[in-house]
């Protein structure tokens, strides 16, 4: 039994390869000149340069957060290159014109775009390092008035919309990494669903960090106007490197009256090797503003990658009767560290939130849930239900829960449940005694544990997530 | 039932086993033939449950000596799941809970794994549903429990019934029931033992591990073995269990030691 398991444990990261594409890389280091360079390269309007410079000014005065339950060597922000773009051979009008090497990369990642787009009906806005290369289905979406493009393009084509919403949910000085992102973000996704439009398909973006030592600073902005709805899928994977790579993304969601935004993530960035060498630092700020009455923001995440994850997709429930949801599976193995959770800020009356967090720790990893539920004095009738479950595999890993509950309204109702369990020898023996081998047993136990979250994922993502978890954890038991 | 022409299913010779370096089994000899029911009795710590777990292949126990053949094959060559597929079944004393894994999914996977082993057809979820419901009637079980997590929140009695349901599904050659009677009220005991009796054929065999004689009122053993300090110190017929019930275990030990010294 143990030889098979050893094999599985030592499976190399499947997506570890580097694509040879000429990159246009900025000199290392961060200063005003670099920010001006980024802004100039991207032909940005003055207000956006101001936005960046203001963020940079704030960032200089800030310190890296020390409170997360993670440990890593100090990051040298001057050793990072803040801009890298594949050199386009010419302007691209269709997928056929995309660099074949790039397409091969996606093939290796198992993201055949044509098939994906055609079979699954998913529009994929592909991010390669920091510049959007191709957007499919844009035309079809445009027919119903949906804007789905790179944020750089949105800055050029729809500057008023970007200006109106950018930084309204995550202000430039919100936190250390959000400030950094606001100063240097190079690209990302923009999505605008106009009044009354139900997006006819799931929108999807695949991210990929490709140039060694180039931090990636994605910026995503999704706006759902009155009565609109959209489901957005984000999937991530990165090639294998020995030096750590910083990723500090910002995602902002705005839901107006009766709007519904569902944001799903499967994150599988390189987590470092079995000795904890290398891997991505994933320091992400994700926040949704349920601004309008009856609006709803739902986060679902399956976090399996990165050496360090620092991420709290949150909801500000401002509109009356607005709803916030957070469904999370976070898996850590080897020497991975995750400090992840959510914030539910109840401001409006009768706002409701649900938190379901499932943490799985294996190897020498540490997995922390950190969540805040705040009921403001204005939030009469607010309700929250939180459920945080941890599962331990082996005896060298850690699971931690840090719930913060602040209730300032007498009529609010807050519930919190937590559990810790362990995949033990005895569970596996029980399966074995019924003829079921340990691989299948682990897979069943894990899927059972994560069921409440997987049910929230769009169908194809759910399948992917299940496989990913099996892949990440097979062999960690035994 | 003892038959003239029955084959030896299980042959244990000089079995020694340790857990955490402490020797628990100190030389066990036991032969079980098809069609037979054996009861293994003894006080707490005598090694009964260890024997059951060693047979099933639990890796917390190290076999340090002796041999076990199961249907002519060396049992030590088989991993626990291979032993199960070969028809060795253990009804656990404390069936473990597996939250979130639905009982029906678990039962079907176990059933299909064993079916596949014998080159028989596997059942899809709908076919299995019909099949398992029939088996559940045997144990007077509520169909609702198929949708629950494996043993999750089950009462002690429900867990034991679930074990016997699995026995009914997997139709093992050798079933070892480890204190299946403990935690059962008298009605549940009757239902469970009745279920076991219906599963007993001339081709399979049952080993009952128990403290008490009361289970043996329902499942009548062909042999009763008394374990003490890692050895079988006395073997008799069903009347031995009645003796133990009235006289306790001490006299068996005294008799054994007296014989050993003589």
XYZ file of C-alpha atoms in Angstrom, chain B:
262
model
C -23.717 -26.828 11.078
C -20.918 -29.357 10.838
C -20.829 -31.303 7.606
C -18.867 -34.418 6.805
C -17.488 -33.139 3.539
C -16.876 -29.512 4.502
C -13.632 -27.821 3.459
C -11.307 -25.879 5.691
C -11.903 -22.192 5.000
C -9.533 -20.813 7.550
C -6.524 -22.378 9.177
C -4.644 -20.477 11.844
C -1.425 -22.004 13.122
C 0.723 -20.664 15.952
C -0.386 -17.075 15.303
C 1.474 -14.406 17.228
C 0.857 -10.683 16.926
C 1.892 -7.485 18.649
C 0.544 -3.989 18.854
C 2.952 -1.159 19.734
C 5.543 -3.803 20.526
C 3.349 -5.586 23.083
C 2.511 -9.184 22.315
C -1.242 -9.714 22.341
C -1.639 -12.996 20.499
C 0.659 -15.659 21.823
C 0.084 -18.651 19.613
C -3.419 -19.195 18.251
C -4.502 -22.382 16.516
C -7.927 -22.515 14.944
C -9.525 -24.275 12.009
C -12.831 -23.113 10.598
C -14.611 -25.201 8.001
C -17.391 -24.145 5.692
C -20.824 -24.402 7.261
C -19.498 -23.930 10.790
C -20.266 -21.320 13.401
C -17.518 -20.631 15.924
C -17.887 -18.487 19.004
C -14.816 -16.920 20.541
C -15.400 -15.829 24.101
C -13.249 -14.377 26.804
C -12.771 -11.447 29.108
C -11.725 -7.958 28.062
C -8.127 -7.855 26.896
C -7.920 -11.567 26.159
C -7.113 -10.825 22.508
C -10.469 -11.609 20.830
C -10.778 -8.322 18.952
C -7.084 -8.361 18.090
C -7.560 -11.720 16.437
C -10.465 -10.292 14.429
C -8.406 -7.306 13.301
C -5.349 -9.381 12.452
C -7.537 -11.558 10.266
C -8.854 -8.479 8.480
C -5.326 -7.058 8.130
C -5.390 -3.917 10.265
C -1.910 -2.427 9.987
C -1.696 -1.387 13.634
C -1.061 -5.065 14.390
C 2.191 -6.782 13.502
C 2.144 -10.471 12.918
C 5.277 -11.881 14.534
C 4.763 -15.564 13.994
C 2.606 -18.371 12.671
C 0.498 -18.696 9.565
C -3.034 -18.141 8.329
C -4.423 -19.741 5.222
C -7.771 -18.657 3.842
C -9.243 -20.971 1.236
C -5.797 -22.424 0.747
C -4.067 -19.079 0.170
C -1.598 -17.361 2.458
C -3.653 -14.568 3.991
C -0.554 -12.476 4.704
C -0.014 -12.056 0.964
C -3.237 -10.098 0.714
C -3.840 -6.423 1.488
C -6.906 -5.701 3.645
C -9.028 -4.764 0.619
C -7.947 -7.938 -1.176
C -8.946 -10.030 1.823
C -12.353 -8.356 1.763
C -12.757 -9.016 -1.950
C -11.718 -12.619 -1.386
C -14.671 -13.015 0.955
C -13.365 -12.244 4.420
C -15.749 -9.939 6.213
C -15.440 -8.196 9.558
C -18.501 -6.702 11.248
C -16.878 -4.031 13.377
C -17.321 -3.686 17.090
C -17.300 0.105 16.692
C -18.282 0.951 13.105
C -16.690 4.288 12.256
C -18.631 7.334 11.042
C -17.794 8.757 7.639
C -19.609 12.088 7.452
C -20.811 13.321 4.097
C -20.369 9.993 2.300
C -23.843 8.691 1.615
C -24.558 5.225 2.867
C -26.098 4.143 -0.439
C -23.058 5.327 -2.379
C -20.731 3.528 0.012
C -22.741 0.314 0.001
C -22.971 0.288 -3.778
C -19.257 0.868 -4.217
C -18.463 -1.939 -1.783
C -20.970 -4.236 -3.462
C -19.731 -3.496 -6.967
C -16.104 -3.919 -5.954
C -16.811 -7.413 -4.712
C -19.025 -8.190 -7.718
C -16.253 -7.091 -10.068
C -13.848 -9.350 -8.190
C -16.037 -12.330 -9.017
C -16.573 -11.253 -12.596
C -20.209 -10.533 -11.915
C -22.330 -7.627 -13.120
C -22.141 -4.360 -11.253
C -25.342 -2.547 -10.421
C -26.166 1.016 -11.357
C -27.638 3.264 -8.665
C -31.248 2.473 -9.558
C -30.773 -1.277 -9.729
C -28.816 -1.177 -6.528
C -31.541 0.780 -4.777
C -34.033 -2.020 -5.438
C -31.536 -4.664 -4.463
C -30.490 -3.047 -1.203
C -34.079 -2.325 -0.159
C -34.836 -6.032 -0.330
C -31.846 -6.779 1.852
C -32.878 -4.084 4.301
C -36.210 -5.760 4.887
C -34.259 -8.689 6.254
C -33.001 -6.426 9.031
C -36.143 -4.365 9.455
C -34.320 -1.177 8.483
C -35.832 2.163 7.515
C -34.980 3.016 3.878
C -34.321 6.641 4.939
C -30.999 5.617 6.252
C -29.631 5.033 2.747
C -29.481 8.784 2.268
C -27.613 9.433 5.479
C -23.837 9.568 5.871
C -22.152 6.222 6.563
C -22.911 5.509 10.232
C -23.260 9.262 10.717
C -25.391 9.908 13.779
C -26.544 6.278 13.805
C -27.507 4.802 17.131
C -25.455 1.866 18.350
C -28.129 -0.528 17.132
C -28.364 1.115 13.715
C -24.622 0.844 13.265
C -24.711 -2.869 14.044
C -27.587 -3.424 11.650
C -25.665 -1.542 9.003
C -22.766 -3.939 9.502
C -24.996 -6.949 9.020
C -26.613 -5.288 6.001
C -23.137 -5.098 4.487
C -22.633 -8.746 5.272
C -25.905 -9.484 3.489
C -24.773 -7.474 0.457
C -21.263 -8.836 0.209
C -22.130 -12.482 0.971
C -18.716 -13.309 2.432
C -17.225 -16.777 2.718
C -16.125 -16.018 6.255
C -17.838 -13.435 8.441
C -16.257 -12.358 11.694
C -18.758 -10.600 13.932
C -16.873 -8.625 16.545
C -19.201 -8.063 19.506
C -22.095 -7.404 17.202
C -24.383 -8.053 20.164
C -23.013 -5.260 22.327
C -25.207 -2.181 22.485
C -28.230 -4.000 21.082
C -31.498 -4.155 22.967
C -33.290 -7.466 23.016
C -35.510 -6.728 19.991
C -32.628 -5.469 17.915
C -30.570 -8.486 18.941
C -33.296 -10.806 17.716
C -33.563 -8.977 14.381
C -29.819 -8.861 13.812
C -29.175 -12.471 14.801
C -32.147 -13.585 12.763
C -30.592 -11.783 9.793
C -27.273 -13.508 10.377
C -28.929 -16.909 10.594
C -30.621 -16.366 7.243
C -27.239 -15.619 5.714
C -25.581 -18.749 7.070
C -25.192 -21.495 4.459
C -23.209 -24.689 4.173
C -20.649 -22.842 2.030
C -19.781 -20.043 4.389
C -18.697 -19.785 7.988
C -19.145 -17.407 10.879
C -16.889 -16.475 13.768
C -18.733 -14.736 16.589
C -16.619 -12.757 19.002
C -18.582 -12.058 22.155
C -18.451 -11.634 25.903
C -21.844 -13.001 26.570
C -23.792 -16.122 26.032
C -27.040 -14.325 25.182
C -26.210 -13.922 21.467
C -25.587 -17.656 21.301
C -29.216 -18.276 22.207
C -30.027 -16.957 18.773
C -27.031 -18.012 16.719
C -26.140 -21.474 17.879
C -22.398 -22.180 17.612
C -20.862 -25.483 16.650
C -17.763 -24.627 18.659
C -17.078 -22.345 21.573
C -13.498 -21.230 22.216
C -12.341 -19.442 25.329
C -9.497 -16.977 24.928
C -7.262 -15.795 27.693
C -4.000 -13.851 27.550
C -3.637 -14.326 23.816
C -4.348 -18.035 23.645
C -7.322 -20.294 23.122
C -7.343 -22.130 26.432
C -10.475 -24.206 26.013
C -12.686 -25.406 23.194
C -16.059 -27.026 23.549
C -19.546 -27.213 22.133
C -22.423 -24.805 22.642
C -22.909 -26.030 26.224
C -19.544 -24.473 27.159
C -21.053 -21.044 26.659
C -23.808 -21.869 29.130
C -21.211 -23.039 31.620
C -19.362 -19.762 31.247
C -22.565 -17.839 31.749
C -23.170 -19.462 35.131
C -19.603 -19.997 36.349
C -17.674 -17.100 34.834
C -14.240 -17.389 33.195
C -11.934 -17.940 36.170
C -12.356 -21.674 36.399
C -11.319 -22.124 32.746
C -8.079 -20.291 33.423
C -7.423 -22.270 36.601
C -8.060 -25.528 34.780
C -5.733 -24.483 31.939
C -2.894 -23.506 34.254
C -3.296 -26.627 36.332
C -3.042 -28.701 33.173
C -0.013 -26.718 32.021
C 1.783 -27.312 35.344
C 0.902 -30.979 35.511
